[in-house]
Amino acid sequence: MVFNTCWVKIKSIKLEFKILLACLIILFSLQLIFFHHTIDDSFISFRYSENLVNHGELNWNVGENPVEGYSNFLWVILATLPLIFGLNIYLFMKIVGMIFGLMSVIAIYKLSKELSPNLNWYPPLFLSLSYPFALWSVSAMETSFFTFLLIISIYYFVVELRFGKGYKSSILFLCLALTRSEGVILFIISLSFRLFYIYMCERNKLQKTKGLIYKLINTLKKNIVWILIFVIPYLIYFFWRWNYYGFFFPNTYYVKNMPFGGLNYIIGTVLIFSPFILIGLFYFMKNKNWKWTYIFMIQFFFFLTFLNINPIMGNILRYVIPILPFFALPIPFIFGESIVRKNKLLKMFFLIFCVCILGVNFINFSNNYEITKTYVLNIENVNIPLGISFSDKNLTVALGDCGIIPFYSKSSVIDLLALNNEFLAHNGFSSEYVINERPDVIILRVASDDKEIFFPFDSVSALIYENDLLHEFYELNQIIPMFKQVEGNEYWYWVYYSKY
């Protein structure tokens, strides 16, 4: 009997290993398909990393007042490693993102196994089949790194509460908060839940013998080390960056913060993933337990962080990626319900349903593939050469696409979109300010089938073009193709050089 039980367990482990390996192979294949994917924003972080390594300044323009135009501190620090060792920063960070994407699949499997004994393979399968996750994991941005940290933080948080000991989750939440500021909110939610959970346990144990004050103090004593592991290092970091940059929030916050700007983004995401959300709510209402209460709290408050975002850069589920794997977590529980286990027809229905909703992952697959391919070709043929053309001229350049061109130009850059410009971020856009700074080059973005006709791509290009000072002090020197959609208008860079 014992031998048979052990043999069944060994076979089960082998099957789980094979399924997990298959999930990793699937995701790796999708990552290779989208390995070309490049986003301009990733090079903003690289510029800060490069200035830190080469000039000892975590700054946008070397020698100027520090400006915090990034919001991914730990990723910026990580990106210094390839520069220190003379490696290609772009390729290195792409590979790092791939690795953390694959590790996220393993992490969600471990979390799923901790939550449910049934169908642990479904959440990692869902994540590995998610082409948006694969796409963003090779974007050289911090998305997959943050996703991995979030999953593994929650996993250890749940395990530590179950066993009543451990501090790994606090360290991981610290890394999460240093990677993106949303991590601070998730730590506060986790801390609140932890204190309440332990207090309730203490209350039940000491209900008749001790008073309320004693129980509260005892709860804090049990958590003080866990709290301090996060709080002390984070406060050191926070006060350093506040002193260094001079503002409570990063520069990006003052630019991107739009009250209720992300409401439609939240609604759209809820509609896309409504089958998962409804299943999760159904199971949660039917079988309430502390683990699922915590998971839903994390999901809910993470959604709230979208409320004031500017959704323009949230395409292909970019903002949703960190909580994407959590949508599939409730699915295994449905198959554990007795009504489903006993009814073969119902079981088959749910199995087909689960296969069908995997198809959510492939919405607009071919279209997005073509768009990313076209975008990358433009970067290779236009942005990189244009940036390099400025690199040996000691120029000051004003433009809106402040990633690839500034990184390769090594020039002083005025960010027209204000992410890396303190004045514009805090005072609003001013074409007079830009022109009065007398940059050597001003690059406007134009959206038009006819490159000779000015039709602004964005409001800042329109305001600068309409300012008479531009035409008085600058002359149009080049018109370069910026980007051509798979279907639609062509876009152009109008490059103005100073007359003097």
XYZ file of C-alpha atoms in Angstrom:
500
model
C 0.000 0.000 0.000
C 2.778 2.414 0.957
C 4.703 1.472 -2.202
C 1.638 2.103 -4.383
C 1.025 5.478 -2.750
C 4.646 6.531 -3.293
C 4.537 5.351 -6.911
C 1.373 7.373 -7.577
C 3.044 10.466 -6.088
C 6.167 9.947 -8.225
C 4.047 9.592 -11.374
C 2.123 12.730 -10.430
C 5.358 14.696 -9.921
C 6.687 13.473 -13.278
C 3.473 14.551 -15.021
C 3.558 17.979 -13.355
C 7.199 18.397 -14.366
C 6.405 17.526 -17.999
C 3.483 19.959 -18.116
C 5.551 22.735 -16.517
C 8.384 22.072 -18.967
C 5.898 22.255 -21.852
C 4.643 25.616 -20.519
C 8.196 26.964 -20.418
C 8.862 25.767 -23.975
C 5.643 27.411 -25.212
C 6.481 30.745 -23.580
C 10.084 30.592 -24.769
C 8.847 29.994 -28.332
C 6.541 33.024 -28.144
C 9.382 35.098 -26.716
C 11.545 34.169 -29.705
C 8.718 35.096 -32.095
C 8.457 38.552 -30.502
C 12.147 38.963 -29.677
C 12.302 41.828 -32.172
C 9.833 43.851 -30.069
C 11.370 47.131 -28.995
C 9.852 50.044 -27.144
C 11.315 53.522 -27.059
C 10.696 53.909 -23.310
C 13.193 51.185 -22.384
C 16.053 53.388 -23.596
C 15.074 56.107 -21.113
C 16.150 53.764 -18.310
C 19.299 52.829 -20.240
C 20.304 56.502 -20.539
C 20.068 56.921 -16.752
C 22.063 53.710 -16.240
C 24.730 54.870 -18.684
C 25.050 58.296 -17.052
C 25.397 56.626 -13.650
C 28.175 54.292 -14.827
C 30.065 56.784 -17.008
C 29.529 60.031 -15.094
C 28.407 59.055 -11.582
C 25.073 60.860 -12.052
C 21.655 59.211 -11.967
C 20.397 61.988 -14.201
C 18.942 62.669 -17.649
C 21.429 65.331 -18.797
C 24.919 65.160 -17.318
C 25.912 68.287 -15.383
C 22.367 69.670 -15.058
C 20.000 69.658 -12.076
C 18.925 66.060 -11.395
C 15.546 65.034 -12.815
C 13.841 61.723 -12.049
C 12.358 60.722 -15.392
C 12.232 57.018 -14.578
C 9.987 55.073 -12.188
C 11.834 51.734 -12.107
C 14.844 52.318 -9.848
C 15.883 48.684 -9.340
C 15.666 47.979 -13.083
C 17.851 51.026 -13.813
C 20.425 49.755 -11.307
C 20.258 46.256 -12.801
C 20.871 47.770 -16.249
C 24.238 49.109 -15.078
C 25.659 45.550 -15.000
C 26.079 45.095 -18.772
C 27.638 48.560 -19.005
C 30.130 47.750 -16.252
C 31.170 44.533 -18.016
C 31.158 46.017 -21.519
C 28.116 44.104 -22.770
C 25.296 45.229 -25.053
C 22.788 46.755 -22.625
C 19.794 46.316 -24.917
C 20.409 42.629 -25.659
C 21.373 41.896 -22.053
C 18.183 43.413 -20.603
C 16.047 41.637 -23.201
C 17.511 38.298 -22.083
C 17.068 39.220 -18.410
C 13.413 40.023 -19.144
C 13.007 36.666 -20.904
C 14.457 34.823 -17.908
C 12.155 36.566 -15.440
C 9.231 35.812 -17.757
C 10.060 32.093 -17.613
C 10.584 32.301 -13.854
C 7.122 33.885 -13.552
C 5.609 30.706 -15.033
C 7.347 28.623 -12.351
C 6.298 31.102 -9.654
C 2.605 31.067 -10.655
C 2.733 27.256 -10.671
C 4.036 27.254 -7.094
C 1.371 29.756 -6.029
C -1.362 27.740 -7.756
C -0.177 24.585 -5.998
C -0.249 26.403 -2.679
C -3.842 27.506 -3.282
C -5.378 24.388 -4.849
C -4.599 20.648 -5.219
C -6.424 20.495 -8.571
C -5.211 21.414 -12.078
C -2.155 23.347 -10.873
C -0.941 23.436 -14.451
C -3.760 25.642 -15.772
C -2.505 29.056 -14.512
C 1.064 28.500 -15.840
C -0.405 27.236 -19.122
C -2.565 30.353 -19.389
C 0.425 32.597 -18.727
C 2.728 30.753 -21.122
C 0.137 31.011 -23.918
C -0.262 34.740 -23.311
C 1.478 36.436 -26.226
C 1.139 39.904 -24.580
C 3.155 38.561 -21.644
C 5.765 37.087 -24.004
C 5.887 40.342 -25.966
C 6.435 42.561 -22.925
C 8.927 40.153 -21.358
C 11.312 40.794 -24.286
C 10.689 44.554 -24.437
C 13.775 45.272 -22.264
C 11.458 46.940 -19.750
C 10.861 45.912 -16.138
C 7.431 44.327 -16.780
C 8.348 40.635 -16.402
C 10.730 41.428 -13.521
C 7.929 43.191 -11.637
C 5.493 40.360 -12.479
C 7.862 37.731 -11.098
C 8.492 39.731 -7.924
C 4.748 40.219 -7.402
C 3.916 36.515 -7.788
C 6.783 35.259 -5.642
C 6.111 37.921 -2.963
C 2.505 36.767 -2.688
C 3.553 33.106 -2.667
C 5.941 33.548 0.270
C 3.491 35.858 2.030
C 0.818 33.137 1.964
C 3.283 30.399 2.970
C 4.665 32.467 5.852
C 1.200 33.175 7.219
C 0.315 29.497 6.984
C 3.416 28.421 8.932
C 3.555 31.489 11.165
C 7.194 32.349 10.423
C 9.527 33.731 7.762
C 10.674 37.073 6.340
C 11.323 36.377 2.653
C 8.113 38.082 1.562
C 9.166 41.337 3.234
C 12.473 41.347 1.321
C 10.637 40.578 -1.919
C 8.068 43.329 -1.315
C 10.995 45.709 -0.802
C 12.398 44.709 -4.208
C 8.902 45.105 -5.674
C 8.573 48.646 -4.287
C 12.045 49.599 -5.532
C 11.139 48.307 -8.991
C 7.883 50.264 -9.287
C 6.148 52.557 -6.811
C 2.950 50.461 -7.001
C 4.854 47.963 -4.874
C 4.527 50.301 -1.878
C 0.732 50.169 -2.123
C 0.794 46.367 -2.385
C 3.076 46.159 0.663
C 0.693 48.348 2.696
C -2.250 46.129 1.671
C -0.264 43.019 2.595
C 0.820 44.507 5.920
C -2.766 45.460 6.791
C -3.971 41.967 5.950
C -1.114 40.345 7.885
C -1.765 42.392 11.020
C -5.496 41.688 10.884
C -4.978 37.961 10.270
C -2.476 37.549 13.123
C -4.594 39.695 15.435
C -7.620 37.467 14.788
C -5.512 34.393 15.548
C -4.249 36.001 18.759
C -7.756 37.052 19.744
C -9.058 33.506 19.421
C -6.129 32.087 21.401
C -6.238 34.662 24.204
C -9.937 35.507 24.167
C -10.598 34.788 27.836
C -7.228 35.496 29.422
C -5.935 38.742 27.930
C -7.285 42.177 27.060
C -7.514 44.025 23.755
C -4.379 46.166 24.314
C -2.276 43.118 25.075
C -3.499 41.388 21.916
C -2.680 44.431 19.769
C 0.810 44.757 21.266
C 1.409 41.046 20.832
C 0.349 41.305 17.175
C 2.822 44.151 16.560
C 5.632 42.296 18.350
C 5.120 39.290 16.093
C 5.392 41.497 12.995
C 7.958 44.137 13.931
C 10.927 42.408 12.256
C 8.900 41.736 9.090
C 7.867 45.409 8.981
C 11.342 46.829 9.639
C 12.979 44.680 6.942
C 10.900 46.656 4.433
C 10.537 50.036 6.100
C 14.152 50.864 7.033
C 15.775 50.249 3.601
C 12.849 51.826 1.770
C 12.925 54.977 3.907
C 16.678 55.292 3.308
C 16.050 55.049 -0.447
C 13.056 57.402 -0.310
C 14.811 60.175 1.585
C 17.898 59.832 -0.626
C 15.856 60.282 -3.829
C 13.794 63.116 -2.275
C 16.996 64.929 -1.321
C 18.682 64.161 -4.663
C 15.794 65.082 -6.980
C 13.963 67.551 -4.739
C 10.424 66.229 -5.194
C 8.196 63.853 -3.254
C 7.172 61.924 -6.404
C 9.124 61.036 -9.554
C 8.914 63.514 -12.428
C 6.836 60.981 -14.369
C 4.040 61.221 -11.779
C 3.490 64.939 -12.425
C 3.273 64.292 -16.177
C 1.251 61.081 -16.352
C -1.187 61.617 -13.495
C -4.669 62.108 -15.017
C -7.596 62.002 -12.553
C -9.836 59.112 -13.672
C -7.910 58.966 -16.954
C -7.589 55.204 -16.658
C -11.261 54.488 -15.889
C -12.045 53.318 -19.427
C -8.870 51.232 -19.375
C -10.091 49.474 -16.216
C -13.553 48.891 -17.709
C -12.050 47.505 -20.919
C -9.780 45.134 -18.993
C -12.675 43.900 -16.847
C -14.730 43.184 -19.979
C -11.889 41.252 -21.652
C -11.288 39.091 -18.593
C -14.894 38.961 -17.370
C -15.131 35.111 -17.630
C -12.189 34.749 -15.242
C -13.437 37.473 -12.918
C -16.945 35.962 -12.707
C -15.553 32.485 -11.997
C -13.269 33.937 -9.338
C -16.093 35.860 -7.670
C -18.354 32.798 -7.781
C -15.789 30.624 -6.067
C -14.843 33.323 -3.582
C -18.454 33.885 -2.498
C -19.049 30.143 -2.202
C -15.830 29.183 -0.421
C -14.442 32.124 1.493
C -10.976 31.624 2.947
C -8.209 33.951 4.014
C -5.896 33.138 1.088
C -8.457 34.120 -1.515
C -9.476 37.199 0.432
C -5.873 38.354 0.238
C -5.498 37.516 -3.482
C -8.646 39.480 -4.343
C -7.488 42.438 -2.249
C -4.207 42.544 -4.185
C -6.017 42.365 -7.530
C -8.563 45.007 -6.558
C -6.048 47.561 -5.297
C -3.704 46.929 -8.210
C -6.614 47.762 -10.516
C -7.103 51.007 -8.596
C -3.543 52.054 -9.476
C -4.774 52.312 -13.091
C -7.379 54.916 -12.165
C -5.247 58.023 -12.728
C -2.930 56.739 -15.454
C -2.624 58.040 -18.984
C -3.853 54.995 -20.951
C -2.190 56.013 -24.227
C 0.823 53.736 -23.605
C -1.195 50.847 -22.166
C -1.581 49.008 -25.460
C -1.364 45.193 -25.726
C -2.313 44.860 -22.031
C 0.916 46.552 -20.919
C -0.390 47.780 -17.556
C -2.326 44.572 -16.846
C 0.584 42.145 -17.355
C 1.650 41.918 -13.657
C -1.781 40.633 -12.578
C -2.508 38.689 -15.775
C -1.545 35.294 -14.252
C -3.857 35.864 -11.277
C -6.943 35.809 -13.512
C -6.452 32.078 -14.146
C -5.925 31.071 -10.507
C -9.634 30.385 -9.711
C -10.085 27.962 -12.651
C -8.639 24.868 -10.880
C -11.096 25.321 -8.015
C -14.073 24.862 -10.330
C -12.893 21.362 -11.194
C -12.573 20.628 -7.504
C -16.277 21.295 -6.902
C -18.251 18.095 -6.273
C -21.036 19.100 -8.699
C -18.449 19.323 -11.494
C -16.539 16.184 -10.510
C -19.684 14.025 -10.513
C -21.263 15.386 -13.695
C -19.262 14.336 -16.778
C -21.221 16.649 -19.090
C -20.628 19.649 -16.845
C -16.991 18.699 -16.469
C -16.599 18.524 -20.261
C -18.355 21.887 -20.627
C -15.939 23.582 -18.229
C -12.965 21.917 -19.907
C -14.052 23.237 -23.332
C -14.772 26.623 -21.749
C -11.262 26.755 -20.270
C -9.711 25.886 -23.628
C -11.795 28.570 -25.344
C -10.864 31.346 -22.936
C -7.222 30.586 -23.606
C -8.059 32.155 -26.952
C -8.344 35.529 -25.190
C -4.554 35.513 -25.304
C -4.500 35.597 -29.102
C -6.766 38.585 -29.741
C -5.106 40.710 -32.471
C -2.037 38.431 -32.502
C -1.165 38.806 -36.198
C -1.968 42.531 -36.291
C 0.211 43.302 -33.271
C 3.003 41.146 -34.677
C 3.024 43.169 -37.911
C 2.891 46.492 -36.047
C 5.836 45.570 -33.815
C 7.818 44.339 -36.837
C 7.214 47.583 -38.732
C 8.077 49.662 -35.678
C 11.381 47.837 -35.187
C 12.370 48.285 -38.833
C 11.773 52.009 -38.417
C 13.912 52.100 -35.274
C 16.788 50.337 -37.016
C 16.572 52.488 -40.150
C 15.658 55.875 -38.639
C 15.880 56.358 -34.859
C 19.256 54.754 -34.227
C 21.009 56.371 -37.242
C 19.435 59.752 -36.389
C 20.634 59.501 -32.787
C 24.144 58.482 -33.872
C 24.269 61.418 -36.318
C 24.083 63.820 -33.336
C 26.607 61.952 -31.178
C 29.803 63.720 -32.253
C 28.433 67.257 -32.631
C 27.897 68.322 -28.988
C 24.338 69.446 -29.763
C 21.289 70.204 -27.645
C 18.258 68.456 -29.127
C 14.555 69.003 -28.340
C 12.200 66.154 -29.227
C 9.300 64.029 -28.007
C 10.565 60.474 -28.624
C 13.001 60.542 -25.723
C 14.310 57.005 -25.722
C 16.371 55.631 -28.577
C 17.454 58.930 -30.181
C 18.722 60.517 -26.900
C 20.434 57.261 -25.858
C 22.445 57.016 -29.072
C 22.987 60.766 -29.458
C 24.738 61.249 -26.078
C 23.500 64.841 -26.452
C 21.832 67.166 -23.985
C 18.111 66.640 -24.606
C 14.980 68.689 -23.883
C 12.125 66.214 -23.481
C 9.091 67.839 -25.123
C 6.771 65.329 -23.422
C 8.189 66.505 -20.043
C 8.959 63.069 -18.566
C 12.592 64.122 -18.253
C 12.104 67.872 -17.926
C 11.388 69.371 -14.527
C 10.122 72.758 -15.769
C 7.618 71.361 -18.276
C 6.425 68.671 -15.846
C 5.571 71.181 -13.121
C 4.499 74.189 -15.209
C 2.848 72.635 -18.228
C 4.061 72.743 -21.805
C 5.376 76.045 -23.150
C 6.676 76.437 -26.703
C 8.306 79.731 -25.638
C 10.313 77.899 -22.980
C 11.537 75.304 -25.489
C 12.576 77.831 -28.160
C 14.087 80.253 -25.625
C 16.332 77.429 -24.415
C 17.869 77.708 -27.913
C 18.384 74.009 -28.665
C 20.511 73.341 -31.744
C 17.897 70.953 -33.129
C 14.107 70.724 -32.714
C 12.350 67.596 -33.963
C 8.578 67.748 -34.523
C 6.345 64.746 -35.146
C 3.998 64.934 -38.137
C 1.146 62.606 -39.172
C 0.371 62.975 -42.866
C 0.306 60.967 -46.087
C 2.094 63.900 -47.734
C 5.367 64.621 -45.942
C 5.313 68.245 -47.158
C 2.027 69.009 -45.368
C 2.229 69.698 -41.633
C -0.417 67.852 -39.648
C 0.708 67.470 -36.016
C 1.129 64.036 -34.492
C 0.747 65.544 -31.008
C -0.174 68.812 -29.318
C 3.404 69.813 -28.449
C 4.452 69.608 -32.112
C 1.446 71.768 -33.035
C 2.229 74.424 -30.404
C 5.875 74.701 -31.424
C 5.032 74.849 -35.135
C 2.465 77.604 -34.526
C 5.017 79.710 -32.635
C 6.537 82.361 -34.936
C 9.839 82.130 -33.067
C 10.396 78.680 -34.560
C 10.362 80.006 -38.114
C 12.393 83.063 -37.113
C 15.265 81.198 -35.490
C 15.080 77.743 -37.126
C 14.879 76.274 -40.594
C 13.531 72.911 -41.736
C 16.551 70.777 -42.597
C 15.250 67.220 -42.962
C 11.994 65.284 -43.285
C 12.509 61.691 -42.182
C 9.927 58.856 -42.117
C 9.094 58.189 -38.474
C 6.653 55.291 -38.639
C 4.237 53.776 -41.114
C 1.273 51.880 -39.732
C 0.301 48.514 -41.186
C -2.808 50.330 -42.364
C -3.132 54.089 -42.098
C -1.171 57.315 -42.254
C 2.550 57.732 -42.476
C 4.382 59.636 -39.771
C 7.371 61.920 -40.169
C 10.108 63.669 -38.226
C 10.472 67.295 -39.264
C 14.021 68.184 -38.178
C 14.683 71.893 -37.624
C 18.221 73.260 -37.197
C 19.080 76.598 -35.643
C 19.899 79.347 -38.164
C 22.506 80.826 -35.848
